[in-house]
Amino acid sequence: MPRVSRVPGTAVLDGGAKGVAIGFAEGGTRSELIFDQVSPRPLGTREVAVTASGDVPPGTVISADAFEFRIVNGVGLTD
């Protein structure tokens, strides 16, 4: 896919989950989808600065979200 590429190195999410990042850069930031290093399981997303903006240097994680997967007893149930 044009403009989508693997981000070099290991991506680390809050909580310590480590994975491989696939990113798309636009407008000074890169949106990343983080996958488990061994399986195709998505671990989360993050937004990273790719250019300096004010006091924010390149490489700064602006936001991040980790995914949580669980088996439940039915649709809409969490326990």
mmCIF file of C-alpha atoms in Angstrom:
data_model
loop_
_atom_site.group_PDB
_atom_site.id
_atom_site.type_symbol
_atom_site.label_atom_id
_atom_site.label_comp_id
_atom_site.label_asym_id
_atom_site.label_seq_id
_atom_site.Cartn_x
_atom_site.Cartn_y
_atom_site.Cartn_z
ATOM 1 C CA MET A 1 0.000 0.000 0.000
ATOM 2 C CA PRO A 2 1.439 3.383 -0.913
ATOM 3 C CA ARG A 3 2.665 5.539 2.006
ATOM 4 C CA VAL A 4 2.191 2.693 4.506
ATOM 5 C CA SER A 5 5.372 1.142 5.858
ATOM 6 C CA ARG A 6 6.837 -0.873 8.697
ATOM 7 C CA VAL A 7 8.343 1.364 11.356
ATOM 8 C CA PRO A 8 11.949 0.325 12.190
ATOM 9 C CA GLY A 9 12.603 -1.137 15.623
ATOM 10 C CA THR A 10 10.227 -2.377 18.298
ATOM 11 C CA ALA A 11 7.137 -0.393 19.272
ATOM 12 C CA VAL A 12 6.378 -0.360 23.022
ATOM 13 C CA LEU A 13 2.913 0.495 24.325
ATOM 14 C CA ASP A 14 2.020 1.633 27.853
ATOM 15 C CA GLY A 15 1.962 -1.446 30.044
ATOM 16 C CA GLY A 16 5.001 -2.908 28.285
ATOM 17 C CA ALA A 17 3.414 -4.657 25.302
ATOM 18 C CA LYS A 18 5.999 -4.837 22.501
ATOM 19 C CA GLY A 19 5.278 -5.276 18.838
ATOM 20 C CA VAL A 20 5.818 -4.346 15.223
ATOM 21 C CA ALA A 21 4.412 -1.011 14.052
ATOM 22 C CA ILE A 22 2.898 -0.366 10.632
ATOM 23 C CA GLY A 23 2.537 3.357 10.051
ATOM 24 C CA PHE A 24 1.118 6.055 7.805
ATOM 25 C CA ALA A 25 2.659 9.553 8.059
ATOM 26 C CA GLU A 26 0.731 12.704 7.261
ATOM 27 C CA GLY A 27 0.847 16.302 8.476
ATOM 28 C CA GLY A 28 3.728 15.943 10.923
ATOM 29 C CA THR A 29 2.457 12.807 12.676
ATOM 30 C CA ARG A 30 2.456 9.072 11.997
ATOM 31 C CA SER A 31 -0.519 6.865 12.851
ATOM 32 C CA GLU A 32 0.658 3.387 13.825
ATOM 33 C CA LEU A 33 -1.062 0.050 14.278
ATOM 34 C CA ILE A 34 0.988 -2.204 16.563
ATOM 35 C CA PHE A 35 0.967 -5.988 16.020
ATOM 36 C CA ASP A 36 2.317 -8.806 18.187
ATOM 37 C CA GLN A 37 5.860 -9.751 17.106
ATOM 38 C CA VAL A 38 4.957 -13.421 16.606
ATOM 39 C CA SER A 39 1.262 -13.593 15.689
ATOM 40 C CA PRO A 40 -0.958 -11.302 13.584
ATOM 41 C CA ARG A 41 -2.798 -10.156 16.753
ATOM 42 C CA PRO A 42 -3.200 -6.358 16.946
ATOM 43 C CA LEU A 43 -1.957 -4.917 20.255
ATOM 44 C CA GLY A 44 -2.935 -1.266 19.931
ATOM 45 C CA THR A 45 -2.425 2.043 18.173
ATOM 46 C CA ARG A 46 -0.354 5.152 18.709
ATOM 47 C CA GLU A 47 0.221 8.573 17.178
ATOM 48 C CA VAL A 48 3.860 9.688 16.931
ATOM 49 C CA ALA A 49 5.335 13.093 16.019
ATOM 50 C CA VAL A 50 7.569 12.860 12.940
ATOM 51 C CA THR A 51 8.457 16.557 12.796
ATOM 52 C CA ALA A 52 9.139 19.055 15.577
ATOM 53 C CA SER A 53 6.137 21.121 16.623
ATOM 54 C CA GLY A 54 6.592 23.668 19.399
ATOM 55 C CA ASP A 55 8.038 21.818 22.408
ATOM 56 C CA VAL A 56 7.264 18.367 20.913
ATOM 57 C CA PRO A 57 10.358 16.760 19.330
ATOM 58 C CA PRO A 58 10.172 14.108 16.587
ATOM 59 C CA GLY A 59 9.657 10.610 17.965
ATOM 60 C CA THR A 60 7.375 11.730 20.787
ATOM 61 C CA VAL A 61 4.347 9.475 21.328
ATOM 62 C CA ILE A 62 1.379 11.848 21.340
ATOM 63 C CA SER A 63 -1.278 9.261 22.155
ATOM 64 C CA ALA A 64 -1.507 5.494 22.518
ATOM 65 C CA ASP A 65 -4.207 2.910 23.115
ATOM 66 C CA ALA A 66 -3.788 -0.778 23.948
ATOM 67 C CA PHE A 67 -6.390 -3.332 22.870
ATOM 68 C CA GLU A 68 -7.829 -5.848 25.316
ATOM 69 C CA PHE A 69 -9.301 -9.135 24.138
ATOM 70 C CA ARG A 70 -11.416 -11.425 26.302
ATOM 71 C CA ILE A 71 -13.797 -14.298 25.802
ATOM 72 C CA VAL A 72 -17.270 -13.422 27.083
ATOM 73 C CA ASN A 73 -20.541 -15.306 27.479
ATOM 74 C CA GLY A 74 -22.444 -13.246 24.907
ATOM 75 C CA VAL A 75 -22.628 -10.067 22.855
ATOM 76 C CA GLY A 76 -22.325 -6.988 25.055
ATOM 77 C CA LEU A 77 -21.235 -8.939 28.129
ATOM 78 C CA THR A 78 -17.920 -8.165 29.799
ATOM 79 C CA ASP A 79 -17.782 -10.942 32.431
#
